Amino acid sequence: MVTAVANVTMRESKARSTMQKRAGHSLPRQTFYNHFLDKQDVVNWLNMQLDMKTLGRIGIDLTWREAVRMKLEIMKAKQHLFASLYEAESTMGLFSNEANITFENYVANITRITGKTLNTHESALLKIYCYGTSRLIAEWIMSGAKEPIAELMQACEHALPLFVQRIF
């Protein structure tokens, strides 16, 4: 079902496609809505799955570099899908939500690794980082993902707050 939604998303703008088209004509509308609230819920679910597969594994079986590289490689391989999700006219598009989802993943990783919660200053620094890098990645995807992943990773790494660098 999610694959059908993603395939239609790549062919049509997110704003124009309907849930009936996204879910497939053979799939009853109610079946789709039993699993998702709306189009935005699918977009958020896809992004959360990507982050769990990559950033969610930092400190478990991946380093920060490995996780970020994996996420960028997946996004580049599915550049057309992610570009269509970023281009959504809605303020609830992936462009708006990716930073929050990434922030939540980083906080969960930091808490799991250190056993501590972030203070207000650390939280603010991490939010600035997540919003900035999310915008940078969105611009990279929307411009065709032409720059090498290594260059994008270097920029993200240099912007990573020092307290996070020490943890990861």
mmCIF file of C-alpha atoms in Angstrom:
data_model
loop_
_atom_site.group_PDB
_atom_site.id
_atom_site.type_symbol
_atom_site.label_atom_id
_atom_site.label_comp_id
_atom_site.label_asym_id
_atom_site.label_seq_id
_atom_site.Cartn_x
_atom_site.Cartn_y
_atom_site.Cartn_z
ATOM 1 C CA MET A 1 0.000 0.000 0.000
ATOM 2 C CA VAL A 2 2.765 2.460 0.917
ATOM 3 C CA THR A 3 4.643 1.493 -2.252
ATOM 4 C CA ALA A 4 1.582 2.369 -4.323
ATOM 5 C CA VAL A 5 1.333 5.736 -2.586
ATOM 6 C CA ALA A 6 5.031 6.442 -3.179
ATOM 7 C CA ASN A 7 4.791 5.478 -6.864
ATOM 8 C CA VAL A 8 1.900 7.856 -7.499
ATOM 9 C CA THR A 9 3.711 10.563 -5.523
ATOM 10 C CA MET A 10 6.651 10.328 -7.914
ATOM 11 C CA ARG A 11 4.352 10.728 -10.940
ATOM 12 C CA GLU A 12 2.160 13.550 -9.623
ATOM 13 C CA SER A 13 2.565 16.471 -7.292
ATOM 14 C CA LYS A 14 1.588 15.653 -3.721
ATOM 15 C CA ALA A 15 -1.023 18.393 -3.688
ATOM 16 C CA ARG A 16 -2.772 17.107 -6.866
ATOM 17 C CA SER A 17 -2.819 13.395 -6.157
ATOM 18 C CA THR A 18 -5.756 11.940 -4.314
ATOM 19 C CA MET A 19 -5.688 9.235 -1.714
ATOM 20 C CA GLN A 20 -7.654 6.994 -4.092
ATOM 21 C CA LYS A 21 -4.904 7.326 -6.713
ATOM 22 C CA ARG A 22 -2.165 7.003 -4.102
ATOM 23 C CA ALA A 23 -3.578 3.897 -2.485
ATOM 24 C CA GLY A 24 -4.494 2.269 -5.805
ATOM 25 C CA HIS A 25 -7.906 1.884 -7.345
ATOM 26 C CA SER A 26 -8.264 -1.691 -6.112
ATOM 27 C CA LEU A 27 -7.645 -0.707 -2.500
ATOM 28 C CA PRO A 28 -10.780 0.469 -0.722
ATOM 29 C CA ARG A 29 -10.495 4.019 0.560
ATOM 30 C CA GLN A 30 -11.381 2.959 4.097
ATOM 31 C CA THR A 31 -8.540 0.417 4.136
ATOM 32 C CA PHE A 32 -6.089 3.240 3.492
ATOM 33 C CA TYR A 33 -7.625 5.379 6.234
ATOM 34 C CA ASN A 34 -7.480 2.462 8.675
ATOM 35 C CA HIS A 35 -3.694 2.790 8.458
ATOM 36 C CA PHE A 36 -3.109 6.496 7.790
ATOM 37 C CA LEU A 37 -4.890 9.726 8.727
ATOM 38 C CA ASP A 38 -4.162 11.515 5.444
ATOM 39 C CA LYS A 39 -1.489 12.148 2.800
ATOM 40 C CA GLN A 40 0.718 13.905 5.319
ATOM 41 C CA ASP A 41 0.619 10.921 7.626
ATOM 42 C CA VAL A 42 2.086 8.780 4.822
ATOM 43 C CA VAL A 43 4.856 11.337 4.195
ATOM 44 C CA ASN A 44 5.741 11.417 7.895
ATOM 45 C CA TRP A 45 5.650 7.616 8.107
ATOM 46 C CA LEU A 46 8.015 7.261 5.130
ATOM 47 C CA ASN A 47 10.444 9.748 6.678
ATOM 48 C CA MET A 48 10.269 8.136 10.121
ATOM 49 C CA GLN A 49 11.008 4.740 8.550
ATOM 50 C CA LEU A 50 14.034 6.196 6.745
ATOM 51 C CA ASP A 51 15.332 7.817 9.934
ATOM 52 C CA MET A 52 14.811 4.659 12.000
ATOM 53 C CA LYS A 53 16.694 2.627 9.364
ATOM 54 C CA THR A 54 19.589 5.100 9.432
ATOM 55 C CA LEU A 55 19.856 7.732 12.181
ATOM 56 C CA GLY A 56 18.033 5.548 14.689
ATOM 57 C CA ARG A 57 20.937 3.090 14.548
ATOM 58 C CA ILE A 58 23.629 5.577 15.621
ATOM 59 C CA GLY A 59 25.529 4.072 18.529
ATOM 60 C CA ILE A 60 23.914 0.658 18.043
ATOM 61 C CA ASP A 61 25.477 -0.736 14.881
ATOM 62 C CA LEU A 62 26.309 2.424 12.923
ATOM 63 C CA THR A 63 28.522 5.414 13.552
ATOM 64 C CA TRP A 64 27.160 8.909 12.890
ATOM 65 C CA ARG A 65 29.059 9.006 9.567
ATOM 66 C CA GLU A 66 27.745 5.605 8.464
ATOM 67 C CA ALA A 67 24.151 6.491 9.372
ATOM 68 C CA VAL A 68 24.176 9.884 7.653
ATOM 69 C CA ARG A 69 25.881 8.459 4.551
ATOM 70 C CA MET A 70 23.284 5.673 4.377
ATOM 71 C CA LYS A 71 20.408 8.159 4.698
ATOM 72 C CA LEU A 72 21.837 10.395 1.971
ATOM 73 C CA GLU A 73 22.503 7.430 -0.338
ATOM 74 C CA ILE A 74 18.912 6.223 0.057
ATOM 75 C CA MET A 75 17.571 9.725 -0.542
ATOM 76 C CA LYS A 76 19.759 10.154 -3.629
ATOM 77 C CA ALA A 77 18.655 6.777 -5.010
ATOM 78 C CA LYS A 78 15.024 7.870 -4.547
ATOM 79 C CA GLN A 79 15.668 11.503 -5.424
ATOM 80 C CA HIS A 80 12.478 11.902 -7.475
ATOM 81 C CA LEU A 81 10.308 10.628 -4.613
ATOM 82 C CA PHE A 82 11.949 12.882 -2.031
ATOM 83 C CA ALA A 83 11.906 15.893 -4.369
ATOM 84 C CA SER A 84 8.154 15.460 -4.851
ATOM 85 C CA LEU A 85 7.649 15.162 -1.095
ATOM 86 C CA TYR A 86 9.707 18.299 -0.434
ATOM 87 C CA GLU A 87 7.854 20.265 -3.100
ATOM 88 C CA ALA A 88 4.507 19.801 -1.376
ATOM 89 C CA GLU A 89 2.622 23.062 -1.151
ATOM 90 C CA SER A 90 1.283 22.210 2.275
ATOM 91 C CA THR A 91 3.077 23.621 5.292
ATOM 92 C CA MET A 92 2.894 20.092 6.623
ATOM 93 C CA GLY A 93 5.105 18.726 3.814
ATOM 94 C CA LEU A 94 8.288 16.798 4.441
ATOM 95 C CA PHE A 95 10.219 20.072 4.257
ATOM 96 C CA SER A 96 8.473 21.200 7.460
ATOM 97 C CA ASN A 97 8.565 17.924 9.353
ATOM 98 C CA GLU A 98 11.941 16.377 8.567
ATOM 99 C CA ALA A 99 13.823 18.612 11.017
ATOM 100 C CA ASN A 100 11.481 17.641 13.861
ATOM 101 C CA ILE A 101 11.708 13.929 13.067
ATOM 102 C CA THR A 102 15.515 14.136 12.833
ATOM 103 C CA PHE A 103 15.697 16.106 16.085
ATOM 104 C CA GLU A 104 13.606 13.485 17.891
ATOM 105 C CA ASN A 105 15.892 10.721 16.596
ATOM 106 C CA TYR A 106 19.035 12.542 17.716
ATOM 107 C CA VAL A 107 17.551 13.213 21.173
ATOM 108 C CA ALA A 108 16.572 9.555 21.534
ATOM 109 C CA ASN A 109 20.082 8.455 20.519
ATOM 110 C CA ILE A 110 21.778 10.896 22.885
ATOM 111 C CA THR A 111 19.539 9.859 25.783
ATOM 112 C CA ARG A 112 20.092 6.164 25.045
ATOM 113 C CA ILE A 113 23.873 6.559 24.793
ATOM 114 C CA THR A 114 24.432 8.948 27.735
ATOM 115 C CA GLY A 115 21.458 8.202 29.969
ATOM 116 C CA LYS A 116 20.906 11.966 30.260
ATOM 117 C CA THR A 117 18.402 14.416 28.842
ATOM 118 C CA LEU A 118 19.441 17.538 26.977
ATOM 119 C CA ASN A 119 19.476 20.858 28.776
ATOM 120 C CA THR A 120 17.808 23.899 27.200
ATOM 121 C CA HIS A 121 21.006 25.168 25.564
ATOM 122 C CA GLU A 122 21.898 21.763 24.091
ATOM 123 C CA SER A 123 18.356 21.307 22.838
ATOM 124 C CA ALA A 124 18.450 24.702 21.106
ATOM 125 C CA LEU A 125 21.811 23.968 19.457
ATOM 126 C CA LEU A 126 20.595 20.596 18.239
ATOM 127 C CA LYS A 127 17.360 22.087 16.868
ATOM 128 C CA ILE A 128 19.313 24.737 14.953
ATOM 129 C CA TYR A 129 21.526 21.985 13.531
ATOM 130 C CA CYS A 130 18.568 19.789 12.545
ATOM 131 C CA TYR A 131 16.677 22.630 10.889
ATOM 132 C CA GLY A 132 19.758 23.828 9.022
ATOM 133 C CA THR A 133 20.863 20.439 7.776
ATOM 134 C CA SER A 134 17.293 19.449 6.866
ATOM 135 C CA ARG A 135 17.042 22.552 4.695
ATOM 136 C CA LEU A 136 20.456 21.880 3.151
ATOM 137 C CA ILE A 137 19.473 18.284 2.331
ATOM 138 C CA ALA A 138 16.104 19.387 0.915
ATOM 139 C CA GLU A 139 17.817 21.912 -1.365
ATOM 140 C CA TRP A 140 20.319 19.238 -2.436
ATOM 141 C CA ILE A 141 17.527 16.785 -3.300
ATOM 142 C CA MET A 142 15.365 19.397 -5.048
ATOM 143 C CA SER A 143 18.318 20.535 -7.185
ATOM 144 C CA GLY A 144 18.925 16.980 -8.413
ATOM 145 C CA ALA A 145 21.357 15.698 -5.744
ATOM 146 C CA LYS A 146 24.303 16.585 -7.990
ATOM 147 C CA GLU A 147 26.895 17.457 -5.343
ATOM 148 C CA PRO A 148 28.845 14.465 -4.041
ATOM 149 C CA ILE A 149 27.517 12.954 -0.831
ATOM 150 C CA ALA A 150 30.981 13.349 0.742
ATOM 151 C CA GLU A 151 30.777 17.152 0.375
ATOM 152 C CA LEU A 152 27.321 17.300 1.908
ATOM 153 C CA MET A 153 28.419 15.051 4.773
ATOM 154 C CA GLN A 154 31.428 17.255 5.449
ATOM 155 C CA ALA A 155 29.202 20.330 5.725
ATOM 156 C CA CYS A 156 26.813 18.475 8.051
ATOM 157 C CA GLU A 157 29.678 17.216 10.187
ATOM 158 C CA HIS A 158 31.249 20.665 10.542
ATOM 159 C CA ALA A 159 27.899 22.078 11.650
ATOM 160 C CA LEU A 160 27.264 19.314 14.204
ATOM 161 C CA PRO A 161 27.311 20.817 17.715
ATOM 162 C CA LEU A 162 30.482 19.953 19.645
ATOM 163 C CA PHE A 163 28.606 18.235 22.467
ATOM 164 C CA VAL A 164 26.992 15.909 19.893
ATOM 165 C CA GLN A 165 30.320 15.226 18.179
ATOM 166 C CA ARG A 166 31.710 14.078 21.539
ATOM 167 C CA ILE A 167 28.783 11.682 22.053
ATOM 168 C CA PHE A 168 28.650 10.242 18.537
#
